[in-house]
Coordinates of C-alpha atoms in Angstrom, one line a residue:
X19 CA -13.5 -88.7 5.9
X20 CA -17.2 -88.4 6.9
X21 CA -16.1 -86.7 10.3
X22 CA -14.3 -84.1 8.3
X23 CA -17.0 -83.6 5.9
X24 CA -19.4 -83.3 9.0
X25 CA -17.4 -80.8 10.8
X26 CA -16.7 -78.7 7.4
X27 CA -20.6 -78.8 6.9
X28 CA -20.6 -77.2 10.8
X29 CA -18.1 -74.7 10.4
X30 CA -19.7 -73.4 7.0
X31 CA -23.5 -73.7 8.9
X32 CA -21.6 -71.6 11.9
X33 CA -20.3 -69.2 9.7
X34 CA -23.4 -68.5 7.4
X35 CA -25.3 -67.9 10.7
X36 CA -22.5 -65.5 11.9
X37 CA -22.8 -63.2 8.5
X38 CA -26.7 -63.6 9.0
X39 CA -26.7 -62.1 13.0
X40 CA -24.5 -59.8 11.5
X41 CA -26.7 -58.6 9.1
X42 CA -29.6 -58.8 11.4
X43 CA -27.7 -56.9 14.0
X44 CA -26.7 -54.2 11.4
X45 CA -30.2 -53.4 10.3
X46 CA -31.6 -54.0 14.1
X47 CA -28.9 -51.0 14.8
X48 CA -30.1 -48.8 11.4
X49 CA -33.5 -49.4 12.2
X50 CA -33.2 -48.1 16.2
X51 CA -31.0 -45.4 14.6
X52 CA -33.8 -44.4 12.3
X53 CA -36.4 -44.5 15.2
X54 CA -34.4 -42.7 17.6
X55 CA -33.4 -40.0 15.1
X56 CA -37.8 -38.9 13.9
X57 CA -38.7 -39.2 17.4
X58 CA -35.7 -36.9 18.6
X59 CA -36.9 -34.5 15.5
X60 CA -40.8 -34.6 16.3
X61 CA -40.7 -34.5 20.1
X62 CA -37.2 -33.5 21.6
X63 CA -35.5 -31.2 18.6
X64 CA -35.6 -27.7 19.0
X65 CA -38.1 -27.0 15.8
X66 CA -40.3 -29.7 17.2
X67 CA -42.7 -26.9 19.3
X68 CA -43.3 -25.1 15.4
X69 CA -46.0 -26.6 13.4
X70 CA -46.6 -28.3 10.4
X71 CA -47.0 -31.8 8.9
X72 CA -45.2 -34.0 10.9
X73 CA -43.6 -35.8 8.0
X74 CA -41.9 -32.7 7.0
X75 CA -40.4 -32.3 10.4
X76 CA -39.3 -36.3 10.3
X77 CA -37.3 -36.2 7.4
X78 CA -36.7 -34.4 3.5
X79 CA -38.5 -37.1 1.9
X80 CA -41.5 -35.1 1.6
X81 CA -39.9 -32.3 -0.2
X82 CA -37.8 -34.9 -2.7
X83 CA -41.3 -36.0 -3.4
X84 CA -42.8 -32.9 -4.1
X85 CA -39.8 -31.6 -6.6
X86 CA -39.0 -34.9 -8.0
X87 CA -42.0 -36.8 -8.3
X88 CA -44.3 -34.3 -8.0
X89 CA -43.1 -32.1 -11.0
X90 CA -42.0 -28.8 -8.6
X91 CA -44.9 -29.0 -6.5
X92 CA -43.0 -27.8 -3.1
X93 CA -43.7 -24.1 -3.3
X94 CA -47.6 -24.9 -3.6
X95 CA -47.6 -27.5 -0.7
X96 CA -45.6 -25.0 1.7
X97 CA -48.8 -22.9 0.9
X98 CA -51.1 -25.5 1.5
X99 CA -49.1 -25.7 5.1
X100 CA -49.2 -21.9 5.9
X101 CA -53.0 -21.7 4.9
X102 CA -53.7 -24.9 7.3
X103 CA -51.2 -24.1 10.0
X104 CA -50.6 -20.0 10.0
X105 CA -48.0 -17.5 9.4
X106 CA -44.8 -19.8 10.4
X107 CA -44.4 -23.4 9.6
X108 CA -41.6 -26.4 9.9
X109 CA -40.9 -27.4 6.7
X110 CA -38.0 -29.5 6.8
X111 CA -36.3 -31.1 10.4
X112 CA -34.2 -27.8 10.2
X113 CA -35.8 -25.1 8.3
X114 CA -39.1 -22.8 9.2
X115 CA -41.0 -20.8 6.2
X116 CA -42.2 -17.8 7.0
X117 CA -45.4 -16.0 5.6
X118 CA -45.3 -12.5 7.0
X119 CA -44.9 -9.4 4.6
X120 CA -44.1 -7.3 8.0
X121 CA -41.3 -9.9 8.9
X122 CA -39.5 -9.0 5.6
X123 CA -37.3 -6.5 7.0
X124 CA -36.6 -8.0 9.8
X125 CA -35.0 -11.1 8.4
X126 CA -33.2 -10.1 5.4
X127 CA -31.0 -7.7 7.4
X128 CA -27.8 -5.7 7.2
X129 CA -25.0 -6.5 8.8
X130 CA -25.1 -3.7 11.0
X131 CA -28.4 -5.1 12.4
X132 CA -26.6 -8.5 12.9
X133 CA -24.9 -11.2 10.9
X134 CA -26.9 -13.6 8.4
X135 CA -25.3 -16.6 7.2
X136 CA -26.0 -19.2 4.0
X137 CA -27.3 -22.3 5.2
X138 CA -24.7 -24.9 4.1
X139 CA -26.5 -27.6 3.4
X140 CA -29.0 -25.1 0.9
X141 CA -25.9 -25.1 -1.7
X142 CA -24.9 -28.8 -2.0
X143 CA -25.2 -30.1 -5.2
X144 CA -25.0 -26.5 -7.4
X145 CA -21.9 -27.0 -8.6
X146 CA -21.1 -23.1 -7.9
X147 CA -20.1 -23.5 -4.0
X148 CA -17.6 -21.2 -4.6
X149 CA -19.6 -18.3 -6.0
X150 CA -20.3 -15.3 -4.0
X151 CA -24.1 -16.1 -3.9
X152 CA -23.4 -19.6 -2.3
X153 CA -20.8 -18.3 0.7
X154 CA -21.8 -19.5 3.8
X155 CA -20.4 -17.4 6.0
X156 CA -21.3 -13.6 6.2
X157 CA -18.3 -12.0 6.2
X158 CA -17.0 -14.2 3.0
X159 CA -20.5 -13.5 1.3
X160 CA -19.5 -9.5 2.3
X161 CA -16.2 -9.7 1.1
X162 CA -17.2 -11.4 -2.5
X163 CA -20.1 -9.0 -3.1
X164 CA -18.4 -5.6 -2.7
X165 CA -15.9 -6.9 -5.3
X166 CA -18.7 -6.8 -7.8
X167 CA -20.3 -3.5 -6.4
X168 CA -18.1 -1.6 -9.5
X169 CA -20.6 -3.1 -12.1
X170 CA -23.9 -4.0 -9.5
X171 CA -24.1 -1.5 -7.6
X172 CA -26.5 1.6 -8.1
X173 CA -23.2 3.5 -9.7
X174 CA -22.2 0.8 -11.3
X175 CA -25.8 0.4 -13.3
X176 CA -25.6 4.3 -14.1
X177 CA -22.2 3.3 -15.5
X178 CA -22.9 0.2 -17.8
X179 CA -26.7 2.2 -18.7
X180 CA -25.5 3.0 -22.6
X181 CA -24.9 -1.1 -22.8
X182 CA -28.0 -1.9 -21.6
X183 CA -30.3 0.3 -23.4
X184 CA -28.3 -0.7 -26.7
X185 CA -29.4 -3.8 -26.4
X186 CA -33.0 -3.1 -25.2
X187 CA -32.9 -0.9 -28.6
X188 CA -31.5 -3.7 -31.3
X189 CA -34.2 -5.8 -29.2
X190 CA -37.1 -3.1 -30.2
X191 CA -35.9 -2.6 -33.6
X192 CA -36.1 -6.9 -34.6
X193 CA -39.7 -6.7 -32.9
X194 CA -41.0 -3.7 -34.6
X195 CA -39.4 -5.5 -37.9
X196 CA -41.5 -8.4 -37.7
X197 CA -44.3 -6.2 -36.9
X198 CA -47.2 -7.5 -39.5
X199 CA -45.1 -10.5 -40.2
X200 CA -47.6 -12.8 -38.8
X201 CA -44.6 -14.5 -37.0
X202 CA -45.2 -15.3 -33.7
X203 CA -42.2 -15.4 -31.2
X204 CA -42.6 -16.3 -28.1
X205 CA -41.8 -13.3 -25.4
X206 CA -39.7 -15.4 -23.3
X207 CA -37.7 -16.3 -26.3
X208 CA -37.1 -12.4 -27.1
X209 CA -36.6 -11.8 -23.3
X210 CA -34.4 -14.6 -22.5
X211 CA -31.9 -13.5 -25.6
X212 CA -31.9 -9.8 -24.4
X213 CA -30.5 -10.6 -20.8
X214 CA -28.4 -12.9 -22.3
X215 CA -26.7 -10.6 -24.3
X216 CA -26.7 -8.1 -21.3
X217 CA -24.9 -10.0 -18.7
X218 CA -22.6 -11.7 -21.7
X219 CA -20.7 -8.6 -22.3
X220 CA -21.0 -7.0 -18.8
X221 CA -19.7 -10.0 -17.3
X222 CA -17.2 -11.1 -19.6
X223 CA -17.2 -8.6 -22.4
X224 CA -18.4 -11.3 -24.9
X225 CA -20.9 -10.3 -27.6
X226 CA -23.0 -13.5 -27.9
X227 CA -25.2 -12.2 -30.7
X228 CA -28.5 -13.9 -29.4
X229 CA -30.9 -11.1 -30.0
X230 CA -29.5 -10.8 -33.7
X231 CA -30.6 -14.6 -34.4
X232 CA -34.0 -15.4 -36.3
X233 CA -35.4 -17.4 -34.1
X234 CA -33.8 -15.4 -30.7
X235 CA -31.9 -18.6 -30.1
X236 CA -34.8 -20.8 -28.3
X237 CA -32.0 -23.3 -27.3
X238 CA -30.2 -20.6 -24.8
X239 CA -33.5 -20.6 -22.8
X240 CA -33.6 -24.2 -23.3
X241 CA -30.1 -24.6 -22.0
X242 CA -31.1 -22.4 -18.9
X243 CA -34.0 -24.0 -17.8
X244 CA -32.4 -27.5 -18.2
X245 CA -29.5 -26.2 -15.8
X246 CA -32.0 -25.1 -13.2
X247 CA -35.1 -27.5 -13.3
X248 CA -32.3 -30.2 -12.3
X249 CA -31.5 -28.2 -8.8
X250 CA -34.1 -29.8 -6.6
X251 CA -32.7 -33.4 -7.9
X252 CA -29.1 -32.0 -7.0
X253 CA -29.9 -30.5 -4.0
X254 CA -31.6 -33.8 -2.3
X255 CA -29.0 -36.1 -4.1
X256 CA -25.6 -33.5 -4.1
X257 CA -23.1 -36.5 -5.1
X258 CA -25.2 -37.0 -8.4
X259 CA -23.6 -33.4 -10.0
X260 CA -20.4 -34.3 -8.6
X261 CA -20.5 -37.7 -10.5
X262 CA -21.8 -36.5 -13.4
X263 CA -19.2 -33.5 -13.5
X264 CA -16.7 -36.1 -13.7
X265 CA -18.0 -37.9 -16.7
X266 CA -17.3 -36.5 -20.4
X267 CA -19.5 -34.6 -22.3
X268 CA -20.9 -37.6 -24.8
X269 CA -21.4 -39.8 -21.8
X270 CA -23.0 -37.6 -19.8
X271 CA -25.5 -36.5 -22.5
X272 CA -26.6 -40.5 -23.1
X273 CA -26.7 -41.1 -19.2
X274 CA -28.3 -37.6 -18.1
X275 CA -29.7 -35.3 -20.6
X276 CA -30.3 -32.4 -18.4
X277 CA -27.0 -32.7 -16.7
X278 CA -25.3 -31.5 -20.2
X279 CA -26.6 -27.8 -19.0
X280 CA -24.6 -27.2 -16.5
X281 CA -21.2 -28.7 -17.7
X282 CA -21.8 -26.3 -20.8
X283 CA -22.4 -23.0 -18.8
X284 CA -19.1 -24.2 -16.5
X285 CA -17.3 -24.9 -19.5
X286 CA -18.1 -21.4 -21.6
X287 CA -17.5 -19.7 -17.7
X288 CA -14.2 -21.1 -18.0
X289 CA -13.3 -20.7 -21.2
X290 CA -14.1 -16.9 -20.5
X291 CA -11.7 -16.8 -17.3
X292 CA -8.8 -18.2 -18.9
X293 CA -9.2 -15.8 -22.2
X294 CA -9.9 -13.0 -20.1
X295 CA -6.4 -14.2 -18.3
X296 CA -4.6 -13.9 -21.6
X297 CA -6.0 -10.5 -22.2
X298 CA -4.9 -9.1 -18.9
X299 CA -1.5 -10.6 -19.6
X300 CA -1.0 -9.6 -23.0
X301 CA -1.2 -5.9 -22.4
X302 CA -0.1 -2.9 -20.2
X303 CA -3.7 -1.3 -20.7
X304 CA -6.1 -1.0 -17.7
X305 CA -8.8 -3.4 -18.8
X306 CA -10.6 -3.3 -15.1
X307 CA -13.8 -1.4 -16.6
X308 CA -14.1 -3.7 -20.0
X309 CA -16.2 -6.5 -17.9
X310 CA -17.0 -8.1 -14.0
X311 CA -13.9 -10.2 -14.4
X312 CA -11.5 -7.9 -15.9
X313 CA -12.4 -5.9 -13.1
X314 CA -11.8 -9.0 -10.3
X315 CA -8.4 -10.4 -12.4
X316 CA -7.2 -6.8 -12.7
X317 CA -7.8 -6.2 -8.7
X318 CA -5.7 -6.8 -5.4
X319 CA -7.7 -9.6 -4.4
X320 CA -6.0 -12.7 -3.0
X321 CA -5.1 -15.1 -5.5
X322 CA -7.5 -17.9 -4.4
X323 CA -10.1 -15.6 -5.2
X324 CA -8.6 -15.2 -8.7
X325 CA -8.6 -19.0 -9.4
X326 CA -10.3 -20.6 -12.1
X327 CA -12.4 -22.8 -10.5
X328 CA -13.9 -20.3 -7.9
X329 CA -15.0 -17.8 -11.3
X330 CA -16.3 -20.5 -13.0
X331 CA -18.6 -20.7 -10.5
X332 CA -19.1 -17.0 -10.2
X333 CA -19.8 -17.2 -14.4
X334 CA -22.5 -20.0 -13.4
X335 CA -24.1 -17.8 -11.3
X336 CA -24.4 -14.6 -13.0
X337 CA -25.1 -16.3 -16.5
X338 CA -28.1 -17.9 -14.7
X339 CA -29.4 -15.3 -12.5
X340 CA -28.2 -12.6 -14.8
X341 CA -30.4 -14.2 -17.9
X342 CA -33.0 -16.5 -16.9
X343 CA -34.5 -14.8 -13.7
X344 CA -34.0 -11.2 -15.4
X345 CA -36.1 -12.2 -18.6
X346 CA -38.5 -14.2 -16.3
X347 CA -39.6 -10.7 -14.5
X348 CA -39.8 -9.4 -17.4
X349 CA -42.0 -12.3 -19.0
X350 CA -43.8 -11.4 -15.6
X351 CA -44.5 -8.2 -16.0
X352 CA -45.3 -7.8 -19.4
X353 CA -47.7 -10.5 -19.7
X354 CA -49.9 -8.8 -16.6
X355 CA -49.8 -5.3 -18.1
X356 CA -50.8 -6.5 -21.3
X357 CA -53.7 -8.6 -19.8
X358 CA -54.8 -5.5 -17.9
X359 CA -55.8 -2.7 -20.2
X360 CA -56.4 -0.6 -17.1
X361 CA -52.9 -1.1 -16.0
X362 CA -51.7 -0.7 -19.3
X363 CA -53.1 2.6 -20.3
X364 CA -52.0 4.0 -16.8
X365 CA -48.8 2.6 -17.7
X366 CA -48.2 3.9 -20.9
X367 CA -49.7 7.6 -19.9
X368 CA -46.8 7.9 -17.4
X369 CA -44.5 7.0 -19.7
X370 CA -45.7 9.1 -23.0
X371 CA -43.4 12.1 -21.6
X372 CA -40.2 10.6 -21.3
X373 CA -40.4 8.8 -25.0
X374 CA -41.5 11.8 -26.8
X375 CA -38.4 11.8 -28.6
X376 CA -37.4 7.9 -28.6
X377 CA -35.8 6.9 -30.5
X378 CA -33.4 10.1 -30.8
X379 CA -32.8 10.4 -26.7
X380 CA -33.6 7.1 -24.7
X381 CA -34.9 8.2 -21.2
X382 CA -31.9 7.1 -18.7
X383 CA -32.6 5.2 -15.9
X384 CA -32.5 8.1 -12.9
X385 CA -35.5 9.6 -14.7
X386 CA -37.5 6.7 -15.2
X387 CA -36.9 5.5 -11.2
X388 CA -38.9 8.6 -10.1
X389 CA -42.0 7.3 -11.9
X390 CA -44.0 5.6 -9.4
X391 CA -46.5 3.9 -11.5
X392 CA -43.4 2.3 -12.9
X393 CA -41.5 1.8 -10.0
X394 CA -44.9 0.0 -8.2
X395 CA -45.0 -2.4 -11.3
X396 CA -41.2 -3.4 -11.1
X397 CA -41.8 -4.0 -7.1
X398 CA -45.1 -6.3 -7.9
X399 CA -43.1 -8.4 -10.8
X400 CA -39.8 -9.0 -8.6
X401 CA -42.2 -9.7 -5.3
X402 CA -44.1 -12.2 -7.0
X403 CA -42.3 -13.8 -9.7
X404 CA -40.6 -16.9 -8.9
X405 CA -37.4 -17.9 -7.9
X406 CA -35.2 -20.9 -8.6
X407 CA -35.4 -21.6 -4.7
X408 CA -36.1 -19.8 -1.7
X409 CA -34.0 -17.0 0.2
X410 CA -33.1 -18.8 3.4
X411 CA -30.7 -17.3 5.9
X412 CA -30.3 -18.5 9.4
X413 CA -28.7 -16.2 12.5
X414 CA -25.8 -17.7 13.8
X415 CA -25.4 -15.6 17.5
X416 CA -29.0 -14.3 17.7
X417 CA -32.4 -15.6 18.3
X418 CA -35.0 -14.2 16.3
X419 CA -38.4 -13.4 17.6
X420 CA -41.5 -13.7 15.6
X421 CA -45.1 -12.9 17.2
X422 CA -44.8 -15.4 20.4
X423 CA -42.0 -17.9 18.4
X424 CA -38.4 -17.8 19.6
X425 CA -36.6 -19.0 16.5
X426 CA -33.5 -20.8 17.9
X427 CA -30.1 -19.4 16.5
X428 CA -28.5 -21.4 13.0
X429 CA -32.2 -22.6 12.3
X430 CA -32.8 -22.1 8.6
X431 CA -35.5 -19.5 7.7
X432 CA -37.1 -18.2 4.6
X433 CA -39.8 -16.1 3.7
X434 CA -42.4 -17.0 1.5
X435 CA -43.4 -14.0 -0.8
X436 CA -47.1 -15.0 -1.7
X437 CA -50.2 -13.1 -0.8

């Protein structure tokens, strides 16, 4: 009896220092992984000739830090890099920022000038893969844009111009209404409701209402910047929107706050898409002008295009970019003019001519585009407002060339568009 106990003692000794070499063995193997993987990146890696901080070139870490932890702070510390290091920096183990005004042009390109493409790993985590903003490829992204040229196009705008200026005019009327009110409503508020409304009833046809509200509806800009201030998390961690997509509403609301945002734009997209679906069914009427999805379920397009999902994530992305970055310019730009008297008055004199009889005849948009005091302000506001993230493309069969730097083909580049 004591021999068995003995050699039962041994076998469970042997086996607990198996697991244990095991384990050892396993991290011994992670950790020579890890090594072998930062020093490819910093010394053998094509990037690893471009400069900037080394740990930004080792791993993503430094960026999760700065979003996350830092409150946003990755914009300011890529300046930080291009003040420190010059015009082109490596910001990530595949990505270079450039700061270059002249380089502009040459890398956001046509296609006759050669193909861009999305870099893939810059959409994980949205939730909107599908949308034409997100397509990877160049020839997809093509394809998806030009079936919304009808309605964003420079025709298109002429064509939707009596929506948009109804609605900048029910905006003007509710501000000069509470005119010597002594309310005070906060510009963004005001701003943020206007471009709702806009791209509500040109995208869908829907007439939210927001800029009739008394308060402009603070909790649509609320609900916007909730569904974007969570990108950076979802773009360094992409299976946390995927999990939390799958959750219901009231759980996902006690677990994640924020995450509720973005299941309720997805949720109004697709309610949208399938009642726009019924429309379209229920009728012989050509209903391709009423809105940007009449116009897609009413085309040719393949049927995968058409599906639920994929314009769910097309809603996503023109309800945010449509309202939050449109009333952000404009936040922009008002704010500056009215801090500048000098740009203000200069402002306002080019514009005295056209309004002379507003609001009987509101000046249409091919006049006011030949004003360049206007047109200079409108370039400032959109070149140096800020964006949700940066425009990266990379070239996937050319090398780029910037001053001396070869920029290897599929690297990820962006341009930075601070002075």
């Amino acid at each position: 009896m004591k021999v068995l106990e003995r050699n039962y003692s041994v076998a469970n000794i042997a086996q607990l220092v198996d697991t244990t070499s095991i384990i050892f063995g396993f991290t011994l193997l992670h950790l020579a992984y890890v090594f072998g993987l930062v020093f490819y990146r910093l010394y053998l890696h094509p990037l690893a000739k471009f400069p900037g901080y080394k740990i930004c070139a080792a791993s993503e870490w430094y960026e999760f830090y700065c979003y996350i932890l830092k409150g946003g702070q990755w914009g300011n510390e890529i300046q930080k890099m291009h003040q420190r290091y010059g015009p082109i920096v490596r910001t990530s183990p595949w990505e270079l920022s450039i700061r270059d005004p002249d380089f502009y042009d040459q890398l956001y390109v046509t296609a006759s000038t050669r193909k861009t493409d999305m870099w893939p790993r810059g959409r994980e985590g949205n939730g909107f893969d599908d949308s034409h903003h997100l397509s990877v490829a160049h020839d997809l992204h093509r394809k998806r844009r030009k079936h919304l040229e009808p309605f964003f196009s420079r025709q298109g705008i002429t064509r939707i111009e009596d929506q948009i200026a109804e609605h900048v005019m029910k905006m003007d009327n509710r501000l000069v209404g509470l005119s010597g009110s002594g309310s005070i409503i906060p510009l963004d508020h005001v701003l943020c409701a206007l471009t709702g409304d806009v791209i509500g009833q040109v995208s869908s046809g829907t007439q939210a209402g927001l800029l009739d509200d008394t308060d402009f509806v603070p909790a649509w800009k609320d609900l916007m910047i909730k569904a974007t201030s969570i990108a950076p998390l979802f773009r360094c961690f992409p299976w946390i929107n995927k999990l939390l997509q799958s959750l219901p509403a009231s759980v996902m609301n006690s677990v994640y706050p924020k995450g509720i945002a973005n299941m309720m734009l997805g949720e109004t997209g697709q309610r949208n898409i399938e009642r726009i679906k019924l429309e379209i069914a229920s009728t012989d009427k050509d209903m391709s002008g009423v809105s940007v999805f009449h116009h897609l379920l009413s085309s040719d397009i393949p049927e995968s295009e058409k599906s639920t999902n994929r314009l769910r994530a097309e809603s996503m992305v023109l309800l945010l970019a449509g309202t939050l970055a449109g009333a952000h310019t404009l936040t922009f730009v008002v704010f500056y003019v009215l801090q500048n008297p000098d740009i203000e008055a200069r402002l306002r004199a080019e514009l005295e001519p056209l309004f002379m009889d507003y609001p009987n005849r509101m000046p249409r948009w091919a006049e006011l585009e030949k004003l360049p005091y206007l047109r200079g302000c409108i370039k400032e506001a959109l070149r140096l407002n800020g964006l949700v993230g940066n425009l990266a493309r990379c070239s996937p069969d050319e090398e780029i060339r910037f001053n001396q730097w070869t920029i290897p083909k599929r690297v990820r580049e962006a341009y930075v568009p601070f002075s």
